[in-house]
Coordinates of C-alpha atoms and ligand atoms in Angstrom, one line a residue:
X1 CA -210.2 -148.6 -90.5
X2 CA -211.9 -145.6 -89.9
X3 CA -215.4 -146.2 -87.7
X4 CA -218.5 -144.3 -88.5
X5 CA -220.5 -143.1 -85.7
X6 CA -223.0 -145.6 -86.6
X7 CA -220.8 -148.4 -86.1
X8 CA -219.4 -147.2 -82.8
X9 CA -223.0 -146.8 -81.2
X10 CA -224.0 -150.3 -82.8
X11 CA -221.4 -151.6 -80.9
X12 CA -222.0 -149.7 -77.7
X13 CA -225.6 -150.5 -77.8
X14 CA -224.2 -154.4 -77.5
X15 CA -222.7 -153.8 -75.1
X16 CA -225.2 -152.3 -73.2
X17 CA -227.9 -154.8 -74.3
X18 CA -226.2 -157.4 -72.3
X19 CA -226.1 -155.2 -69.6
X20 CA -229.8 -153.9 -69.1
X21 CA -233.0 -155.7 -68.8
X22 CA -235.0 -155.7 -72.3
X23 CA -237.5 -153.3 -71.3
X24 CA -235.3 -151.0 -70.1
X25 CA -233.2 -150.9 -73.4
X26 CA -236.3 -150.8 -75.4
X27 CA -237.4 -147.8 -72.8
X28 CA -233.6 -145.7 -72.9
X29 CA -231.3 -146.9 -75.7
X30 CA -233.2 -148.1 -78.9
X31 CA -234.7 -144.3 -79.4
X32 CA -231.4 -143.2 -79.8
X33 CA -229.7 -142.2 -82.9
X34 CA -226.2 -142.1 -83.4
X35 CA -225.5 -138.4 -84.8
X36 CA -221.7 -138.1 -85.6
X37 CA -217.8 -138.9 -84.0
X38 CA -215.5 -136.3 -84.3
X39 CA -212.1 -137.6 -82.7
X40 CA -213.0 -139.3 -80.0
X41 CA -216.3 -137.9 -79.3
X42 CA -219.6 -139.1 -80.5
X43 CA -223.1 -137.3 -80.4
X44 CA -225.7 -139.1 -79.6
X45 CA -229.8 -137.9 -80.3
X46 CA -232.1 -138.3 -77.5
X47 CA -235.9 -137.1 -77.4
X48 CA -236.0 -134.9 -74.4
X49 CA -234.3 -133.2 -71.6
X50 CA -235.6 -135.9 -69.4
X51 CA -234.5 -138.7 -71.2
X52 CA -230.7 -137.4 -71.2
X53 CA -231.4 -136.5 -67.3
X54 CA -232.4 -140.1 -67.0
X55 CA -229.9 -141.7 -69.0
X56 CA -227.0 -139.5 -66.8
X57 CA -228.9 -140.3 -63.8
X58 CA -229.0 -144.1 -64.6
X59 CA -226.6 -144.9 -66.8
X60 CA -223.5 -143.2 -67.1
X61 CA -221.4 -145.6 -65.9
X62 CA -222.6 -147.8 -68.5
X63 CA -221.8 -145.5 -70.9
X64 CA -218.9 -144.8 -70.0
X65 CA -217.5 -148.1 -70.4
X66 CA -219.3 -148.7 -73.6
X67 CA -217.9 -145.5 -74.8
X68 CA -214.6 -146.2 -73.6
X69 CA -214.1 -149.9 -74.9
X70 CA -214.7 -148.5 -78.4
X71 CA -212.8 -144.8 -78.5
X72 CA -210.3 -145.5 -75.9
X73 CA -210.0 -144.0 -72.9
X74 CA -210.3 -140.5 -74.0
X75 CA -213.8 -141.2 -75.4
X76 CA -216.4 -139.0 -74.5
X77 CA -220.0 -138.8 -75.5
X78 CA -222.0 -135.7 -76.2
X79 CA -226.0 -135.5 -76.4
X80 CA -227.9 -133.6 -78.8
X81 CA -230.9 -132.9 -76.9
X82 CA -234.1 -132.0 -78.9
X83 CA -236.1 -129.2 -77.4
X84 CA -238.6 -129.0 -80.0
X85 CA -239.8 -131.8 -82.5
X86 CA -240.7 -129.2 -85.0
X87 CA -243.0 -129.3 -87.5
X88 CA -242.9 -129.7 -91.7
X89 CA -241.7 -126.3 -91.8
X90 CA -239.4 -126.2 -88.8
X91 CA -236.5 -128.6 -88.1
X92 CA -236.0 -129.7 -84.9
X93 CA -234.7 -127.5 -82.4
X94 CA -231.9 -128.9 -80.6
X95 CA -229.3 -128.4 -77.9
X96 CA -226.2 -130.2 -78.1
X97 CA -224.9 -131.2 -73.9
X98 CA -221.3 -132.5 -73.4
X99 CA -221.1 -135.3 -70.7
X100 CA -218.3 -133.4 -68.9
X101 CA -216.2 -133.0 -66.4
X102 CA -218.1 -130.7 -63.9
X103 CA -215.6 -132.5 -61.3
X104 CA -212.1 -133.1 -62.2
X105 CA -212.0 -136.6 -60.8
X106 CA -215.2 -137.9 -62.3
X107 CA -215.0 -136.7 -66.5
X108 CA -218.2 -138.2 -66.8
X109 CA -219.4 -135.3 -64.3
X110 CA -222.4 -135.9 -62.6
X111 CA -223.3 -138.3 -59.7
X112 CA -225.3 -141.2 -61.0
X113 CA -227.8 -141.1 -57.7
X114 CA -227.6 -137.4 -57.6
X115 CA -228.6 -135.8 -60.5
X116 CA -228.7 -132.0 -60.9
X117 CA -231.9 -131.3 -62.3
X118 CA -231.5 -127.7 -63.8
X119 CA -233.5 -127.5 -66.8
X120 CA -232.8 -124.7 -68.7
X121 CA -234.7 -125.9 -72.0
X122 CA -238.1 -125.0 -73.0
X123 CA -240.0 -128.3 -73.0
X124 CA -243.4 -128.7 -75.4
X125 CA -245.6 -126.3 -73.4
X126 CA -249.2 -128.2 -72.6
X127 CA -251.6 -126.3 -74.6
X128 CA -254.6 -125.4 -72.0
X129 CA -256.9 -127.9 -73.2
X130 CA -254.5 -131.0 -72.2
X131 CA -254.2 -129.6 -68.4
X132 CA -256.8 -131.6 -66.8
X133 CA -256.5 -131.2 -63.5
X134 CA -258.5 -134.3 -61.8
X135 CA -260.3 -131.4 -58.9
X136 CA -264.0 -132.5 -57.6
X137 CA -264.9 -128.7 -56.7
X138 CA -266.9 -130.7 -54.4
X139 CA -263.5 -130.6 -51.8
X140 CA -262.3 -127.2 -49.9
X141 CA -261.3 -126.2 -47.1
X142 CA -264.7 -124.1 -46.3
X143 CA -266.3 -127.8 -45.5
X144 CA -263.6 -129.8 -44.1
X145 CA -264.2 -129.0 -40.2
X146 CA -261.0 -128.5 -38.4
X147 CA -260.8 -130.6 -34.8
X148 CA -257.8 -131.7 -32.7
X149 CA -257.6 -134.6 -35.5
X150 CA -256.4 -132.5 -38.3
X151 CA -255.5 -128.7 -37.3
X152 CA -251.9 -129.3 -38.1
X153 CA -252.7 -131.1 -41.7
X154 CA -255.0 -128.8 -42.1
X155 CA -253.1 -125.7 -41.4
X156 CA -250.0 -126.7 -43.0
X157 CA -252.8 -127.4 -46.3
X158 CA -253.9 -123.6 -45.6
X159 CA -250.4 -122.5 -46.2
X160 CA -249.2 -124.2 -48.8
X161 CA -252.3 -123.3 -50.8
X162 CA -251.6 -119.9 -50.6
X163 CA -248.0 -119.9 -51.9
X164 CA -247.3 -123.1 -53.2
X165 CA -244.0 -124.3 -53.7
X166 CA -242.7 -121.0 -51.3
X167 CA -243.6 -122.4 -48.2
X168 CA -241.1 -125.3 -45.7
X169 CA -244.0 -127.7 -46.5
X170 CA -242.7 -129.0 -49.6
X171 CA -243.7 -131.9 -50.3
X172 CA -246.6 -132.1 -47.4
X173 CA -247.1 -135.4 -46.8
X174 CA -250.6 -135.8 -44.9
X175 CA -250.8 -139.5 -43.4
X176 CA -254.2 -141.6 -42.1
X177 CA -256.6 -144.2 -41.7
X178 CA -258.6 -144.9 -44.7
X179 CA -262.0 -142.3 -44.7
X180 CA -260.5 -139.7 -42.3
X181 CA -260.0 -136.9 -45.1
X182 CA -257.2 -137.1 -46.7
X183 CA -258.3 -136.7 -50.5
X184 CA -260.5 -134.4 -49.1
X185 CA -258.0 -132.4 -48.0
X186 CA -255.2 -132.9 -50.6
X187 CA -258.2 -132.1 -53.1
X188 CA -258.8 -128.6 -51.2
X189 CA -255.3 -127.8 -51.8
X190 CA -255.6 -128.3 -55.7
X191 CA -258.8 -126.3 -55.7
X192 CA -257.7 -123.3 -53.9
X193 CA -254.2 -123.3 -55.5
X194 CA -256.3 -123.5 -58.9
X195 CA -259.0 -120.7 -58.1
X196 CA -255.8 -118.3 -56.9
X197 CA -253.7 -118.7 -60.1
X198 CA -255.2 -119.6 -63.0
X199 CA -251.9 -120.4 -64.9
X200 CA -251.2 -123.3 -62.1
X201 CA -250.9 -126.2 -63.3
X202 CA -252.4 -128.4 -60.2
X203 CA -252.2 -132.4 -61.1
X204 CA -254.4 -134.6 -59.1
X205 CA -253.3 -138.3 -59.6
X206 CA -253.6 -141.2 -57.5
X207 CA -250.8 -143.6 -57.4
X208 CA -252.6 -145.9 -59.3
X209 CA -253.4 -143.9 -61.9
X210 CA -249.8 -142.8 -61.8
X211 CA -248.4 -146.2 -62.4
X212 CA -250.9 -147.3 -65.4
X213 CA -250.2 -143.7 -67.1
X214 CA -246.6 -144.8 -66.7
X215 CA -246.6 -148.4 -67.9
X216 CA -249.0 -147.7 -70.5
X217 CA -246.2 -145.1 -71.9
X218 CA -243.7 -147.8 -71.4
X219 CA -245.7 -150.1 -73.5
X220 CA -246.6 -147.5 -76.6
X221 CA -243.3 -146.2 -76.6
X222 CA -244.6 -143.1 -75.4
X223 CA -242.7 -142.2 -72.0
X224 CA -241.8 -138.9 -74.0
X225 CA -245.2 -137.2 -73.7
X226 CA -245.6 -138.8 -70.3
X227 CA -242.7 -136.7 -68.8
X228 CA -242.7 -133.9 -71.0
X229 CA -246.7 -133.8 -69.4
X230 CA -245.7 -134.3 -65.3
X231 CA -242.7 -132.2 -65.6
X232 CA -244.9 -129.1 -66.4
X233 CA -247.2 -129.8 -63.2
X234 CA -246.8 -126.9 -60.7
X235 CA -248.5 -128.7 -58.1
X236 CA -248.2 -131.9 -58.1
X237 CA -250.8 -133.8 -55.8
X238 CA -250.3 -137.7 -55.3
X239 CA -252.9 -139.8 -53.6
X240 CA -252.3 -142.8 -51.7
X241 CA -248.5 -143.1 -52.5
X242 CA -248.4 -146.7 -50.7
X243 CA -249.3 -148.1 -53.6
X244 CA -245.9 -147.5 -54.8
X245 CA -244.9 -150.1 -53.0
X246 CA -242.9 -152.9 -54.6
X247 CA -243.0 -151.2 -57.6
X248 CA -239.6 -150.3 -59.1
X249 CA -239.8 -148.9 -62.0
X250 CA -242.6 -146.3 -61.0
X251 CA -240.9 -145.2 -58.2
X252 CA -237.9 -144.6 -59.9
X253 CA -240.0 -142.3 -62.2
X254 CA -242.0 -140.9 -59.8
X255 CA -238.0 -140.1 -57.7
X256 CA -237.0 -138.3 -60.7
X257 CA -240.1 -136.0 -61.1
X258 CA -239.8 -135.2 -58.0
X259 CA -237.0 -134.3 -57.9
X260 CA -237.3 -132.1 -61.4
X261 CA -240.4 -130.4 -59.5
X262 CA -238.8 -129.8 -56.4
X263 CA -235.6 -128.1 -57.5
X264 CA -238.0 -126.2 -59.8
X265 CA -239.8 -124.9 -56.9
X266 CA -242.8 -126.7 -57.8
X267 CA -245.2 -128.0 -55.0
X268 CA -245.6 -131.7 -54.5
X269 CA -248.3 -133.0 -51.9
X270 CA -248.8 -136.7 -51.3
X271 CA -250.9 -139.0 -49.0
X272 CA -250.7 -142.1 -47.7
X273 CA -252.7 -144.4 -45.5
X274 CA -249.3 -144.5 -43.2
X275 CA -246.5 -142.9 -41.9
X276 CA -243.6 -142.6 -43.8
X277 CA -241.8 -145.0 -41.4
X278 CA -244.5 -147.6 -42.2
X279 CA -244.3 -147.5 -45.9
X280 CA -242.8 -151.0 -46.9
X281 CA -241.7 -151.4 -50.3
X282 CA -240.5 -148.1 -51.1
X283 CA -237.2 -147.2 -51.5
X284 CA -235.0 -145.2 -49.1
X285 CA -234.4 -142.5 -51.2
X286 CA -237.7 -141.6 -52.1
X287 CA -238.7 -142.0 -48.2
X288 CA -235.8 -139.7 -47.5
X289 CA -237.2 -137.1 -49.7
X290 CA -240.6 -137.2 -47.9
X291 CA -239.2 -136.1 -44.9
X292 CA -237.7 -132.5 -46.5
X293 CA -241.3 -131.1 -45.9
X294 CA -243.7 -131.5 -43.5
X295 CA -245.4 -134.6 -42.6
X296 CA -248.9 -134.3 -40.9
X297 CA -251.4 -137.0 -40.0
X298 CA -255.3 -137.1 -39.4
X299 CA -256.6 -139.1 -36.8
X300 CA -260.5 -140.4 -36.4
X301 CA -262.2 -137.0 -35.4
X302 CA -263.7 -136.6 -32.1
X303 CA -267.0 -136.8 -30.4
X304 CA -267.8 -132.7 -30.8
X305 CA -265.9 -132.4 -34.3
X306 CA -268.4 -135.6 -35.1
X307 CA -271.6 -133.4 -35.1
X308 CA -269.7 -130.3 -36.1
X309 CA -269.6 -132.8 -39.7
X310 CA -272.9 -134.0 -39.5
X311 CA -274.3 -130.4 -38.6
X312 CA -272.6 -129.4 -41.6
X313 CA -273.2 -132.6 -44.1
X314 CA -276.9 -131.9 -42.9
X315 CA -276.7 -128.1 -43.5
X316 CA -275.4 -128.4 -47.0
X317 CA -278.0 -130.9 -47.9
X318 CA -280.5 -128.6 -46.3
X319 CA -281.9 -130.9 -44.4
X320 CA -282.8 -130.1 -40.8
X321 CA -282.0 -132.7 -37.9
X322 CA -283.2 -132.3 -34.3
X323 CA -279.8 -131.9 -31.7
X324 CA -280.6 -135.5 -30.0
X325 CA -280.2 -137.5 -33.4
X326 CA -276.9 -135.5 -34.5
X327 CA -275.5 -136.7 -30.9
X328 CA -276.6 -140.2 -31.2
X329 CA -275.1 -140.4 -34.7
X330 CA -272.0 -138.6 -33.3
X331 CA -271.9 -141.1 -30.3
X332 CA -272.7 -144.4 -32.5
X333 CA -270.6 -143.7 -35.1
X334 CA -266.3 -143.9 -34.0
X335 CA -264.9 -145.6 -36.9
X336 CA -263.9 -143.3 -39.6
X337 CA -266.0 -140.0 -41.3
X338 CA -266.8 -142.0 -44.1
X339 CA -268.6 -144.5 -42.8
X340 CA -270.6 -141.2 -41.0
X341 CA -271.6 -140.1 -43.8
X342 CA -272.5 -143.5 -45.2
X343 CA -275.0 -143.6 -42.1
X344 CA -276.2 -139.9 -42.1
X345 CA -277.3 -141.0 -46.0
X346 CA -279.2 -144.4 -45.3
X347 CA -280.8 -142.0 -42.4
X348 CA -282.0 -139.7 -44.9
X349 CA -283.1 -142.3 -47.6
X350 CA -285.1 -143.8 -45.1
X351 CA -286.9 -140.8 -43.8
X352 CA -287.7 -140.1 -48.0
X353 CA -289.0 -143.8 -48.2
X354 CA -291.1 -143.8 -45.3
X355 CA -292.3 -139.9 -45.7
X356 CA -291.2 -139.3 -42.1
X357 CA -289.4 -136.9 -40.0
X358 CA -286.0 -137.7 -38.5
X359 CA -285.9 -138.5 -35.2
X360 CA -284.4 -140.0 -32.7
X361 CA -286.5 -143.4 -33.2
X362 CA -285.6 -143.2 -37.2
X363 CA -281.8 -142.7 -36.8
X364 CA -282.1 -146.0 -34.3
X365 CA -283.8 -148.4 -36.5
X366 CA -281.3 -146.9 -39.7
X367 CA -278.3 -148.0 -37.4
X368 CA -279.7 -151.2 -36.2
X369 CA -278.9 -152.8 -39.1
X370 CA -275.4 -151.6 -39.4
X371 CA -274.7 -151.9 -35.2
X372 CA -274.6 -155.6 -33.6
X373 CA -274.9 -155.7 -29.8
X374 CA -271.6 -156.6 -28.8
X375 CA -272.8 -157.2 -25.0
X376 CA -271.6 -161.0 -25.4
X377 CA -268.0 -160.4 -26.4
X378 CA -267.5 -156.7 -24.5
X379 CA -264.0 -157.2 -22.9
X380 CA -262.2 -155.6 -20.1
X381 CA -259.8 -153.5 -22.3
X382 CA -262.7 -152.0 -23.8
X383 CA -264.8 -151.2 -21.0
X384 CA -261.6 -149.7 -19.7
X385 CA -261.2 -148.0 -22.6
X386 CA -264.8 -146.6 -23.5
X387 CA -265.3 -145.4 -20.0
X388 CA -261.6 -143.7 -20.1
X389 CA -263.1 -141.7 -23.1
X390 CA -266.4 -140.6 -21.5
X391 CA -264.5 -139.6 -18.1
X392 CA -261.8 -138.4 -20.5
X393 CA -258.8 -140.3 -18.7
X394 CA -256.6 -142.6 -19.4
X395 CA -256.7 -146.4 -19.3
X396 CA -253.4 -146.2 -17.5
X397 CA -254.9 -144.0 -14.8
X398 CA -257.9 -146.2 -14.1
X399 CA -255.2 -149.1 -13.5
X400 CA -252.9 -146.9 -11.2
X401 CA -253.1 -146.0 -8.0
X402 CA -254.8 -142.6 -8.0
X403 CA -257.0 -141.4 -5.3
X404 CA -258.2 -138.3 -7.0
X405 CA -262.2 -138.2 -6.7
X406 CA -263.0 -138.1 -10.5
X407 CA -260.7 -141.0 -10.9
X408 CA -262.2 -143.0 -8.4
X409 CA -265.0 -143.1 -9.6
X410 CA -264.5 -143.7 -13.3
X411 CA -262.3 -146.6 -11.9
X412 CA -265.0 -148.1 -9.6
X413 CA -267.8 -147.3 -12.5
X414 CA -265.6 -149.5 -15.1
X415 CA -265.4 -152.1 -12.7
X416 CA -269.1 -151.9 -11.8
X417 CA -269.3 -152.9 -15.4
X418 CA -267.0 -155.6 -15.8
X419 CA -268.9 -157.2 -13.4
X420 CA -272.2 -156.6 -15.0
X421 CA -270.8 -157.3 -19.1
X422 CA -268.2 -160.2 -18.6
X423 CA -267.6 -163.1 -17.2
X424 CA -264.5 -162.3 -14.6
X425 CA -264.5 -163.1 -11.1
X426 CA -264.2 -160.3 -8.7
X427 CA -260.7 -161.4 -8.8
X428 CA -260.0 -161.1 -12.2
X429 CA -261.5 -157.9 -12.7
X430 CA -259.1 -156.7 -9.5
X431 CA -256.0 -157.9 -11.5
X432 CA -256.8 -155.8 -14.4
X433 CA -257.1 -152.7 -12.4
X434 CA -253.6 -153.0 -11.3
X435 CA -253.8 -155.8 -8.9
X436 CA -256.2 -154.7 -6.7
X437 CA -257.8 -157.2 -4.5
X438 CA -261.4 -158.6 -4.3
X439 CA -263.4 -156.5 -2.0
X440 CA -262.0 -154.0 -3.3
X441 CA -264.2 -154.9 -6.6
X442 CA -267.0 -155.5 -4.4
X443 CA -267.1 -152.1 -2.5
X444 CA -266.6 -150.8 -6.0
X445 CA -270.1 -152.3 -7.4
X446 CA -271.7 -151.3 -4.4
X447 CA -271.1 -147.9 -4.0
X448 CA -271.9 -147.2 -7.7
X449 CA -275.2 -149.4 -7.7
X450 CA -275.7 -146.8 -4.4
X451 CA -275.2 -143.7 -6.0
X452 CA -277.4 -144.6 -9.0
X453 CA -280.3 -144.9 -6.9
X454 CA -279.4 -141.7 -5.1
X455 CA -278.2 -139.4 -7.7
X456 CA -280.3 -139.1 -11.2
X457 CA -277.4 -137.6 -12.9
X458 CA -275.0 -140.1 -12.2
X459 CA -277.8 -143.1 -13.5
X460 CA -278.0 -141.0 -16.8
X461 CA -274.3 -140.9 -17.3
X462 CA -274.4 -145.0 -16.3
X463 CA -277.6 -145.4 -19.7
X464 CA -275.0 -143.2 -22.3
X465 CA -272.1 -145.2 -20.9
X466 CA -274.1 -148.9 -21.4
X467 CA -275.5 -147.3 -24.8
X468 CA -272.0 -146.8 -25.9
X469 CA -270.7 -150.1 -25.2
X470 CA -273.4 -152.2 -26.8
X471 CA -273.2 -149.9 -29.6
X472 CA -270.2 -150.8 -31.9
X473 CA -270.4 -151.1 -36.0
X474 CA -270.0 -153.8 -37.5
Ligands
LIG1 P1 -259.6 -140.7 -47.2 O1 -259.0 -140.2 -48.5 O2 -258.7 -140.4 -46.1 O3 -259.9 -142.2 -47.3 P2 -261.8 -139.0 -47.8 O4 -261.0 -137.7 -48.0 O5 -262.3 -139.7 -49.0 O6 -260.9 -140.0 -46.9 O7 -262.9 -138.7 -46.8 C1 -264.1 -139.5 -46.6 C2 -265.3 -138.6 -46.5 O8 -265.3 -137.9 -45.3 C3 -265.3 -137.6 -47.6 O9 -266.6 -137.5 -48.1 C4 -265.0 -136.3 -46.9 O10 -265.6 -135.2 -47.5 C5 -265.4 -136.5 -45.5 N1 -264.6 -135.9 -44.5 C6 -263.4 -136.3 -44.0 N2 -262.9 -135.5 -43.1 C7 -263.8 -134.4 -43.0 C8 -263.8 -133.2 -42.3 N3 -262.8 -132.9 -41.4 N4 -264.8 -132.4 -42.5 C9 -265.8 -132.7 -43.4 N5 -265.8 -133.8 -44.1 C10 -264.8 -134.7 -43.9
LIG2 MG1 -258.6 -141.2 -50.3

């Protein structure tokens, strides 16, 4: 008896349906049509270019055997691709690909985990109106204030906003604690890649937003659109790519863009709230692709790039604050920019409220409520560590055995305030500055309560150091 192609494909997709979860033969098999057998070879329709990249990406081995078990084992299957769905006067526009033998050994040619994404069709071009790009013009370079804690992210961003997609830094993945720029910055990127070329397509999409796009199209039967709309991105930003994690079937989506983009000399950016190395729950070979670019992180700004940010928050806002209040924030404030910001706003809403200037007295009661006095639970590590930061040394040094004159005296200064915030013993406080003994400790107190009474300066530097430590946010 002679099979129809209809037959043979009903009986493949059997097959396969025992093989493949229900949603992912809803997803990849059921919109196919079976188009016609010739010999052993039977055409099969599929919607897109991505969908037959997906299905050879995912599934050939599957295929294969289906294929195989009903035409033998010279069976082979060839897709009809449709490049354009047409309209009432136009038929569909369609490519027909044989799955062949690009390597002798394998007939079913490409490399499931591998695929070679050359896409020489013309996919449905996005008219203009349906390329939103997700930009706040509110984000560009001009106001993001470069400091030791971002020049590299920052520079790197520079560059690839000028030739996107020509540059080594692709993808640039920019890594950091939550409020320390990074939509900021990824967002400058879009907007300057998007005021230089008009016909970029820049995408800005969280991960989150990513993920719901994607299993929203999964649930309307629409994946179609939702790849035929990413794969014309030419700079792709994604925000906050850890929330990948644990999720499969995004990733594996999100891998195969990618990789589309990238071989297409497309930009991709991403972020994420850790380094790659740290990012649980995503799989290896999306990790691995991170790491083809660059990878840059942003750490918590320091104390001068602090008021260079509020100078320049203040500036934009036209608001004009004396120099002793944009130190005091500068000081107070060590967590993360946008809690700074968060502060320099409450200041300003309460200097409107109570029809006052700002000053120094103002910006005090605004962070009184947001500050506790942490006197009662100040610890040795960070006594060691806050007064490390003002003499700008490190912790270690203030526990070795250094004789050099400035580090003396930030040593016996931290200890001098052991003493006067906790409850060690003399002793105590010697073991935690590498085993020293007691009297050392004391002729440490002593001589610094001596040279406060002798030397103004010195008891100045002593008030900014105690105002730092009992001022921590909550
Ligand atoms: P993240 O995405 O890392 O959580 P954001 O990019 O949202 O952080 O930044 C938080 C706020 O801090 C934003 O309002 C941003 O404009 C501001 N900000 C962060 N870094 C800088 C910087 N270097 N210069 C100016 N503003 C900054
Ligand atoms: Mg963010």
């Amino acid at each position: 008896m002679v099979k129809s192609e209809v037959s043979v494909w009903e009986d493949c997709l059997r097959f396969i349906k025992s093989q493949v979860g229900e949603q992912s033969f809803k997803t990849w098999f059921e919109p196919i049509k079976a188009l016609g057998l010739k010999e052993s070879t039977i055409t099969i329709q599929v919607p897109s270019q991505f969908f037959y990249e997906y299905l050879e990406e995912h599934y050939v081995h599957l295929l294969r055997e289906c294929v195989q078990n009903q035409l033998g084992s010279e069976g082979k299957l060839e897709y009809s691709v449709i490049v354009d769905s047409g309209s009432v006067q136009n038929q569909p526009y369609m490519v027909t690909l044989p799955n062949q033998n690009k390597n002798q050994n394998n007939k079913w040619g490409r490399q499931p985990t591998e695929p070679e994404m050359i896409n020489p069709f013309k996919m449905q071009s996005l008219d203009k109106d349906s390329r939103y790009s997700n930009l706040n013009p509110n984000y560009d370079f001009e106001n993001y204030i470069e400091g030791d804690c971002n020049r590299l992210a920052r520079s790197a961003g520079i560059a690839v906003a000028e030739k996107p997609g020509i540059t080594s830094f692709n993808p640039l993945m920019i890594y950091g604690g939550v409020g320390l720029g990074k939509t900021h910055l990824v967002q400058a990127i879009g907007n300057t890649v998007s005021q230089h070329s008009e016909d970029n397509f820049v995408l800005y999409v969280s991960s989150e937003k990513f993920t719901t796009q994607f299993t929203d199209a999964i649930r309307n039967n629409n994946i179609q659109s939702f790849t035929n709309f990413y794969l014309q991105v030419d700079t792709l930003i994604i925000d906050d790519v850890q929330f990948f994690a644990g999720k499969e079937k995004t990733q594996e989506m999100f891998f195969h863009i990618f990789n589309h983009l990238h071989q297409n000399g497309k930009q991709i950016i991403m972020s994420s709230d850790r380094a790659p190395r740290d990012l649980k729950g995503l799989q290896d070979r999306l990790l691995s692709r991170f790491k083809w670019g660059l990878t840059a992180d942003l750490q918590m700004p320091d104390f001068e790039t602090r008021m260079a940010i509020i100078m320049r928050k203040m500036e934009a806002d036209g608001i004009d604050i004396p120099d002793d209040v944009v130190e005091y924030l500068a000081y107070s404030v060590d967590t993360n920019v946008r809690e700074l910001e968060g502060v320099l706003i409450s200041l300003i809403a309460h200097a409107m409220l109570n029809k006052t200037e700002i000053n120094l007295e103002l910006a005090k009661q605004t962070l009184k409520n947001i500050v506790h006095d942490i006197e009662s639970e100040v610890g040795v590590d960070y006594i060691q560590k806050t007064v490390g930061e003002f003499f700008q040394i490190s912790v270690e040094d203030l526990k070795d055995k250094t004789r050099k004159k400035e580090i003396v005296i930030a040593r016996q200064v931290a200890m001098h305030l052991c003493k006067e915030y906790t409850n060690h013993s003399l002793k105590s406080i010697g073991y935690h500055f590498g085993g020293r003994d007691h009297s050392t400790v004391i002729h440490a107190v002593q001589s610094v309560s001596d040279m406060m009474d002798i030397d103004s300066k010195f008891a100045n530097s002593m008030d900014e150091l105690r105002k730092k430590m009992k001022m921590k946010l909550v």
